[in-house]
Short mmCIF file of C-alpha atoms and ligand atoms in Angstrom, two decimals:
data_model
loop_
_atom_site.label_atom_id
_atom_site.label_comp_id
_atom_site.label_asym_id
_atom_site.label_seq_id
_atom_site.Cartn_x
_atom_site.Cartn_y
_atom_site.Cartn_z
CA MET A 42 -32.50 67.80 -51.63
CA ASN A 43 -29.77 65.84 -49.71
CA ASP A 44 -30.53 62.64 -51.78
CA ARG A 45 -27.21 60.72 -51.61
CA ILE A 46 -25.35 59.70 -54.72
CA PRO A 47 -25.14 55.93 -54.47
CA THR A 48 -21.64 54.55 -53.64
CA PRO A 49 -20.32 52.63 -56.49
CA THR A 50 -19.07 49.04 -55.93
CA ALA A 51 -16.12 49.74 -58.36
CA THR A 52 -12.82 50.69 -56.72
CA PRO A 53 -12.15 54.41 -56.90
CA PRO A 54 -9.03 55.70 -58.68
CA ASP A 55 -6.12 56.71 -56.35
CA ILE A 56 -5.98 60.42 -56.93
CA LEU A 57 -2.75 62.16 -56.08
CA ARG A 58 -3.67 65.87 -56.38
CA CYS A 59 -5.52 68.60 -58.31
CA ALA A 60 -3.39 68.97 -61.50
CA TYR A 61 -4.67 71.46 -63.91
CA MET A 62 -7.76 73.46 -65.01
CA ASP A 63 -8.67 73.92 -68.62
CA ILE A 64 -10.43 77.13 -69.00
CA VAL A 65 -12.01 78.81 -72.00
CA VAL A 66 -11.23 82.54 -72.34
CA THR A 67 -12.65 85.02 -74.88
CA ASP A 68 -9.58 87.25 -75.47
CA LEU A 69 -6.47 85.21 -75.35
CA ALA A 70 -4.13 88.23 -75.52
CA ALA A 71 -5.85 89.86 -72.58
CA SER A 72 -5.65 86.61 -70.60
CA ARG A 73 -2.02 86.30 -71.43
CA GLU A 74 -1.24 89.84 -70.05
CA PHE A 75 -3.09 88.84 -66.82
CA TYR A 76 -1.61 85.37 -66.19
CA VAL A 77 1.88 85.76 -67.85
CA ASP A 78 2.78 89.59 -67.65
CA ILE A 79 1.10 90.33 -64.33
CA LEU A 80 1.02 87.09 -62.42
CA GLY A 81 4.24 85.75 -63.93
CA LEU A 82 3.23 82.19 -64.66
CA VAL A 83 5.63 80.44 -66.89
CA VAL A 84 4.58 79.53 -70.52
CA THR A 85 5.40 75.91 -71.34
CA GLU A 86 3.97 76.04 -74.75
CA GLU A 87 1.61 78.28 -76.73
CA SER A 88 -0.17 78.65 -80.04
CA GLU A 89 -2.73 81.03 -81.64
CA THR A 90 -5.54 79.33 -79.60
CA GLU A 91 -3.97 77.92 -76.48
CA ILE A 92 -1.57 78.78 -73.76
CA TYR A 93 -0.06 76.09 -71.40
CA LEU A 94 1.01 77.68 -68.01
CA ARG A 95 2.86 76.42 -64.90
CA PRO A 96 4.19 77.94 -61.64
CA PHE A 97 7.82 77.82 -60.60
CA GLU A 98 7.87 74.47 -58.79
CA GLU A 99 5.82 72.37 -61.13
CA PHE A 100 7.44 69.69 -63.09
CA ILE A 101 4.44 68.44 -65.13
CA HIS A 102 3.62 70.20 -68.43
CA HIS A 103 1.02 72.67 -67.05
CA ASN A 104 -1.39 73.50 -64.30
CA LEU A 105 -3.53 75.85 -66.35
CA VAL A 106 -4.71 75.81 -69.98
CA LEU A 107 -6.09 79.03 -71.48
CA ARG A 108 -8.18 78.02 -74.47
CA ARG A 109 -9.65 80.65 -76.83
CA GLY A 110 -13.43 80.16 -77.14
CA PRO A 111 -16.79 81.98 -77.63
CA ILE A 112 -17.97 81.88 -74.01
CA ALA A 113 -15.88 82.18 -70.82
CA ALA A 114 -16.18 78.77 -69.01
CA VAL A 115 -14.37 75.83 -67.61
CA ALA A 116 -13.65 72.82 -69.83
CA ALA A 117 -12.11 70.51 -67.19
CA LEU A 118 -11.02 70.23 -63.57
CA SER A 119 -8.18 67.71 -63.91
CA TYR A 120 -6.69 65.30 -61.34
CA ARG A 121 -3.47 63.33 -61.57
CA VAL A 122 -3.79 59.68 -60.47
CA ARG A 123 -1.10 57.40 -59.10
CA SER A 124 -0.74 54.96 -62.05
CA PRO A 125 -2.00 54.25 -65.57
CA ARG A 126 -4.35 51.62 -64.17
CA ASP A 127 -6.10 54.34 -62.05
CA VAL A 128 -7.29 55.89 -65.38
CA ASP A 129 -9.12 52.60 -66.08
CA LEU A 130 -10.53 52.58 -62.54
CA ALA A 131 -11.76 56.19 -62.96
CA GLU A 132 -13.48 55.27 -66.24
CA ALA A 133 -15.19 52.18 -64.68
CA TYR A 134 -16.14 54.12 -61.51
CA TYR A 135 -18.03 56.82 -63.37
CA LYS A 136 -19.52 54.36 -65.83
CA GLU A 137 -21.10 52.65 -62.85
CA LEU A 138 -22.41 55.95 -61.54
CA GLY A 139 -24.13 56.31 -64.91
CA CYS A 140 -22.07 59.30 -65.94
CA ARG A 141 -21.07 60.16 -69.52
CA THR A 142 -17.29 59.47 -69.98
CA GLU A 143 -14.86 60.10 -72.83
CA ARG A 144 -11.37 58.39 -73.03
CA ARG A 145 -8.57 59.70 -75.16
CA SER A 146 -5.25 57.80 -75.34
CA ASN A 147 -3.60 61.00 -76.57
CA GLY A 148 -5.13 63.25 -73.97
CA PHE A 149 -7.34 66.33 -74.26
CA ALA A 150 -4.50 68.82 -73.73
CA LYS A 151 -1.05 69.01 -74.98
CA GLY A 152 1.62 67.33 -72.79
CA VAL A 153 -0.89 64.89 -71.26
CA GLY A 154 -1.41 61.20 -72.30
CA ASP A 155 -4.07 58.76 -71.79
CA SER A 156 -6.97 60.56 -70.03
CA VAL A 157 -10.64 60.18 -69.19
CA ARG A 158 -13.07 63.11 -68.97
CA VAL A 159 -16.44 62.66 -67.21
CA GLU A 160 -19.63 64.65 -66.60
CA ASP A 161 -19.72 63.95 -62.93
CA PRO A 162 -22.79 63.50 -60.84
CA LEU A 163 -22.67 67.17 -59.75
CA GLY A 164 -22.43 68.25 -63.39
CA PHE A 165 -18.73 69.17 -63.36
CA PRO A 166 -16.31 68.23 -66.09
CA TYR A 167 -13.75 66.07 -64.18
CA GLU A 168 -10.59 64.55 -65.79
CA PHE A 169 -8.16 61.98 -64.66
CA PHE A 170 -4.72 61.18 -66.10
CA TYR A 171 -1.39 59.67 -65.10
CA SER A 172 0.78 60.01 -68.15
CA VAL A 173 2.24 63.56 -68.55
CA GLU A 174 5.32 65.23 -70.08
CA HIS A 175 7.85 66.40 -67.53
CA VAL A 176 9.32 69.81 -67.91
CA GLU A 177 11.94 71.71 -66.00
CA ARG A 178 11.17 72.42 -62.39
CA LEU A 179 12.34 76.05 -62.27
CA ALA A 180 12.31 76.09 -58.43
CA TRP A 181 16.12 77.04 -58.25
CA HIS A 182 15.89 79.63 -61.00
CA TYR A 183 15.52 82.61 -58.60
CA GLU A 184 16.75 84.91 -61.45
CA LEU A 185 13.43 84.28 -62.96
CA TYR A 186 11.28 84.82 -59.95
CA GLY A 187 9.44 88.12 -59.41
CA ALA A 188 8.58 89.33 -55.93
CA GLY A 189 5.11 87.85 -56.35
CA ALA A 190 6.26 84.46 -57.76
CA LEU A 191 3.54 81.73 -57.92
CA VAL A 192 5.09 78.41 -57.02
CA ARG A 193 2.42 75.71 -56.86
CA LEU A 194 -1.17 75.03 -57.91
CA ASP A 195 -2.94 74.60 -54.59
CA HIS A 196 -6.61 73.96 -55.18
CA PHE A 197 -9.87 74.21 -57.05
CA ASN A 198 -13.19 75.50 -55.63
CA GLN A 199 -16.57 74.45 -56.97
CA VAL A 200 -20.04 75.86 -56.47
CA THR A 201 -22.82 73.32 -55.99
CA PRO A 202 -26.40 73.72 -54.63
CA ASP A 203 -26.31 70.71 -52.22
CA VAL A 204 -23.02 70.53 -50.33
CA PRO A 205 -23.69 67.39 -48.31
CA ARG A 206 -24.66 65.55 -51.49
CA GLY A 207 -21.34 66.67 -53.13
CA ARG A 208 -19.35 65.82 -49.97
CA GLY A 209 -20.63 62.34 -49.92
CA TYR A 210 -19.84 61.74 -53.51
CA LEU A 211 -16.30 63.17 -53.15
CA GLU A 212 -15.71 61.20 -49.92
CA ASP A 213 -16.68 58.00 -51.71
CA LEU A 214 -14.18 59.02 -54.48
CA GLY A 215 -11.44 59.04 -51.77
CA PHE A 216 -11.35 62.67 -50.66
CA ARG A 217 -11.23 63.51 -46.93
CA VAL A 218 -12.91 66.52 -45.46
CA THR A 219 -10.60 68.85 -43.53
CA GLU A 220 -13.01 71.68 -42.61
CA ASP A 221 -16.58 72.78 -43.11
CA ILE A 222 -19.05 75.63 -42.37
CA GLN A 223 -22.47 74.80 -40.79
CA ASP A 224 -25.16 76.27 -38.80
CA SER A 225 -27.04 74.94 -35.76
CA ASP A 226 -29.94 73.76 -37.94
CA GLY A 227 -27.63 71.34 -39.74
CA VAL A 228 -27.29 73.40 -42.96
CA THR A 229 -23.88 72.91 -44.53
CA TYR A 230 -22.67 76.06 -46.39
CA ALA A 231 -19.27 74.86 -47.59
CA ALA A 232 -16.72 71.94 -47.25
CA TRP A 233 -13.03 71.57 -47.96
CA LEU A 234 -11.78 68.23 -49.21
CA ARG A 235 -8.20 66.97 -49.76
CA ARG A 236 -6.14 64.28 -51.36
CA LYS A 237 -2.68 65.79 -50.95
CA ASP A 238 -1.49 66.73 -47.39
CA THR A 239 -2.81 70.29 -47.44
CA VAL A 240 -6.24 71.61 -46.45
CA HIS A 241 -7.74 70.97 -49.83
CA ASP A 242 -7.47 69.91 -53.40
CA THR A 243 -11.07 71.13 -54.01
CA ALA A 244 -13.79 72.73 -51.98
CA LEU A 245 -17.54 72.87 -52.33
CA THR A 246 -19.21 76.27 -51.96
CA GLY A 247 -22.95 76.21 -51.58
CA GLY A 248 -24.64 78.20 -54.27
CA ASP A 249 -26.18 77.95 -57.76
CA GLY A 250 -24.32 75.37 -59.71
CA PRO A 251 -22.49 73.55 -61.14
CA ARG A 252 -20.07 76.55 -61.45
CA MET A 253 -16.38 77.00 -60.88
CA HIS A 254 -15.68 79.35 -58.03
CA HIS A 255 -11.82 79.66 -58.35
CA ILE A 256 -8.44 78.18 -58.98
CA ALA A 257 -5.76 78.86 -56.40
CA PHE A 258 -2.01 79.15 -56.86
CA ALA A 259 0.32 79.30 -53.95
CA THR A 260 3.26 81.66 -53.18
CA HIS A 261 5.97 80.97 -50.57
CA GLU A 262 5.34 84.02 -48.44
CA LYS A 263 2.65 86.46 -47.36
CA THR A 264 4.88 89.22 -48.66
CA ASN A 265 4.58 87.82 -52.18
CA ILE A 266 0.88 88.36 -51.99
CA LEU A 267 1.32 91.95 -50.71
CA TYR A 268 3.73 92.57 -53.67
CA ILE A 269 1.01 91.43 -56.07
CA CYS A 270 -1.40 94.01 -54.61
CA ASP A 271 1.29 96.75 -54.89
CA LYS A 272 2.02 95.78 -58.39
CA LEU A 273 -1.71 95.84 -59.35
CA GLY A 274 -1.97 99.31 -57.77
CA ALA A 275 1.04 100.53 -59.64
CA LEU A 276 -0.30 99.25 -62.90
CA ARG A 277 -3.67 101.07 -62.11
CA LYS A 278 -5.36 97.66 -62.15
CA SER A 279 -6.61 97.53 -58.60
CA ASP A 280 -9.99 96.75 -59.90
CA LEU A 281 -8.75 93.30 -60.65
CA ILE A 282 -8.70 92.67 -56.77
CA GLU A 283 -11.98 91.28 -55.58
CA ARG A 284 -11.31 90.32 -51.99
CA GLY A 285 -8.42 90.63 -49.61
CA PRO A 286 -5.59 90.46 -48.94
CA GLY A 287 -6.38 88.84 -45.72
CA ARG A 288 -6.08 85.80 -43.43
CA HIS A 289 -8.62 83.07 -43.78
CA GLY A 290 -10.23 81.52 -40.67
CA VAL A 291 -10.86 78.30 -42.64
CA SER A 292 -7.51 76.93 -43.62
CA ASN A 293 -5.56 79.57 -41.83
CA ALA A 294 -4.08 80.57 -45.05
CA PHE A 295 -3.15 84.18 -46.19
CA TYR A 296 -5.18 85.06 -49.32
CA LEU A 297 -6.09 87.41 -52.13
CA TYR A 298 -8.72 86.93 -54.79
CA LEU A 299 -8.41 88.41 -58.27
CA ARG A 300 -10.74 88.24 -61.33
CA ASP A 301 -9.18 87.61 -64.78
CA PRO A 302 -10.31 89.52 -67.84
CA ASP A 303 -13.23 87.05 -68.34
CA GLY A 304 -14.21 87.24 -64.66
CA HIS A 305 -12.66 83.79 -63.81
CA ARG A 306 -11.67 84.03 -60.20
CA VAL A 307 -8.10 83.27 -59.18
CA GLU A 308 -7.05 83.03 -55.58
CA ILE A 309 -3.40 83.57 -54.42
CA TYR A 310 -2.97 81.52 -51.30
CA THR A 311 -0.15 80.71 -48.89
CA GLN A 312 0.70 78.93 -45.64
CA ASP A 313 -2.10 76.57 -44.73
CA TYR A 314 -1.37 73.63 -42.55
CA TYR A 315 -0.38 69.85 -42.82
CA THR A 316 -3.30 67.45 -42.83
CA GLY A 317 -1.83 64.16 -43.80
CA ASP A 318 -2.40 62.00 -40.71
CA PRO A 319 -5.36 59.58 -41.02
CA ASP A 320 -6.95 61.09 -37.86
CA ASN A 321 -6.42 64.70 -38.92
CA PRO A 322 -9.23 66.54 -36.98
CA VAL A 323 -12.01 68.10 -38.94
CA VAL A 324 -12.64 71.74 -38.18
CA THR A 325 -16.29 72.89 -38.27
CA TRP A 326 -17.03 76.62 -38.27
CA ASP A 327 -20.31 78.13 -37.36
CA VAL A 328 -21.72 80.15 -40.20
CA HIS A 329 -22.35 83.03 -37.80
CA ASP A 330 -18.66 83.22 -36.72
CA ASN A 331 -17.51 86.58 -38.19
CA GLN A 332 -13.96 85.27 -38.31
CA ARG A 333 -14.52 82.04 -40.27
CA ARG A 334 -13.82 83.41 -43.72
CA ASP A 335 -11.67 86.28 -42.75
CA TRP A 336 -9.74 85.99 -39.50
CA TRP A 337 -9.57 89.70 -39.12
CA GLY A 338 -13.34 90.11 -39.42
CA ASN A 339 -13.35 91.92 -42.67
CA PRO A 340 -16.58 91.37 -44.55
CA VAL A 341 -16.72 89.19 -47.73
CA VAL A 342 -17.84 91.25 -50.80
CA PRO A 343 -21.19 89.92 -52.07
CA SER A 344 -19.83 89.20 -55.64
CA TRP A 345 -17.55 86.53 -54.00
CA TYR A 346 -20.71 84.63 -53.04
CA THR A 347 -22.69 85.31 -56.17
CA ASP A 348 -20.24 85.20 -59.13
CA ALA A 349 -18.71 82.09 -60.62
CA SER A 350 -17.86 80.69 -63.97
CA LEU A 351 -19.98 78.37 -66.17
CA VAL A 352 -18.70 74.79 -66.67
CA LEU A 353 -18.95 72.78 -69.93
CA ASP A 354 -20.25 69.41 -70.80
CA LEU A 355 -18.19 67.03 -72.87
CA ASP A 356 -19.67 68.58 -76.04
CA GLY A 357 -18.48 71.98 -75.01
CA ASN A 358 -21.92 73.37 -74.11
CA PRO A 359 -22.54 75.18 -70.79
CA GLN A 360 -24.11 73.00 -68.11
CA PRO A 361 -27.41 74.42 -66.86
CA VAL A 362 -27.24 76.02 -63.56
CA VAL A 363 -29.47 74.81 -60.66
CA SER A 364 -30.44 77.11 -57.89
CA ARG A 365 -29.48 76.43 -54.25
CA GLU A 366 -32.59 75.72 -52.12
CA GLU A 367 -31.07 75.89 -48.70
CA PRO A 368 -30.28 79.31 -47.04
CA SER A 369 -27.41 81.17 -48.75
CA GLU A 370 -24.33 82.31 -46.82
CA LEU A 371 -24.62 85.64 -48.35
CA ALA A 372 -28.01 86.12 -46.81
CA VAL A 373 -26.59 85.11 -43.32
CA THR A 374 -23.43 87.37 -43.49
CA VAL A 375 -24.68 90.37 -45.45
CA GLY A 376 -28.29 90.16 -44.43
CA ALA A 377 -27.41 91.52 -40.97
CA ASP A 378 -29.43 88.83 -39.34
CA GLY A 379 -28.21 89.96 -35.92
CA PHE A 380 -27.09 86.38 -35.07
CA SER A 381 -23.46 86.69 -35.97
CA TYR A 382 -20.67 87.06 -33.44
CA THR A 383 -17.08 87.83 -32.97
CA ARG A 384 -16.86 86.49 -29.42
CA LEU A 385 -19.20 83.68 -28.85
CA GLY A 386 -21.76 84.69 -26.24
CA ASP A 387 -21.51 88.41 -27.09
CA GLU A 388 -24.20 88.12 -29.95
CA GLU A 389 -27.01 90.63 -30.02
CA HIS A 390 -30.62 89.51 -29.32
CA GLY A 391 -29.50 86.98 -26.84
CA PHE A 392 -28.94 84.32 -29.45
CA LYS A 393 -26.63 81.63 -28.18
CA LEU A 394 -25.25 78.68 -30.14
CA GLY A 395 -24.73 75.25 -28.83
CA ASN A 396 -21.18 74.15 -28.20
CA THR A 397 -21.40 71.38 -30.77
CA LEU A 398 -20.50 73.79 -33.71
O1 XXG B 245 -9.18 78.25 -50.04
C1 XXG B 245 -9.99 78.73 -49.21
C2 XXG B 245 -11.30 79.31 -49.72
O2 XXG B 245 -12.11 78.28 -50.12
O3 XXG B 245 -11.03 80.04 -50.94
C3 XXG B 245 -11.99 80.20 -48.80
C4 XXG B 245 -9.88 78.81 -47.77
C5 XXG B 245 -10.67 79.38 -47.02
C6 XXG B 245 -11.77 80.13 -47.58
S1 XXG B 245 -12.77 81.04 -46.45
O4 XXG B 245 -13.32 82.26 -47.20
O5 XXG B 245 -13.88 80.21 -45.95
O6 XXG B 245 -11.93 81.46 -45.33
FE1 FE2 B 246 -9.58 78.87 -52.11
#
């Protein structure tokens, strides 16, 4: 693999941030219980077939659409761009890449205006829009906050077989890499990419894809995340917790991963670091570093590496999933290869990594 996606001559759109995910769920009532009753997302608008949700600090119409449908999947990963003209730029950019595009002046989701959806070169349904309905930013409405209040959409995470290929394409589109995971043979296992001044707006996780790995919402504090764990325990729903709580190595954020009733993964995330300077240093982690994904050294459960949601093409059909050919991180970390370490130099079998990673 590693064939590079050609860089278009067209100017890329100026992307502001990840803005919303449009997901298909098979039981809207069960999803409503998870996202509204348990996680406390605010309902902007709802019908028999769709629910539009936002966290407390958001002022645009929604950050998540739950859409009732026959198969659990992801219909769009949507980004807000800086101006109406950037929607034109996005359309021209993807047309030059030879991708299928669809433009709708009234948007694909309620509250959103002129938008373009594309089947991107990695097979993901990406969307770009500027025009959007403003709703009340509930940031000051502490009377509405629960102890686990979700305040912002933080990022998406996508599974793709060839991470360097995806990274090159997203860098051309204007994303900057903040962190990655590699080995000393030059295999890249994952990369984190940003537009806003946080560690990421999206990340690429190496694996069979295209699939959606997770959507992440931010809380203000670590204690908010601990409350969500306590609440799930009290509701006898601890089986919704897949991984964590813990501290990531990558991003330095505090985290928790949940699975919704359809198995879509949701991360609750807080307190990563500022990345907005043009010379923000890239952090590269060695895949054998036991603290890269959990700073406390807790193992990552296998399902976190293997499971992910299907993504849809513009006709609403699932995109075929292509296997990853390069080594999988699951095999490295769970396969007990004997080459992992907590203190570099202490590894068993005398294996020593170069200082470049
Ligand atoms: O947001 C993230 C993640 O992509 O979900 C995973 C930040 C860090 C990590 S990792 O598991 O690599 O620490
Ligand atoms: Fe994440």
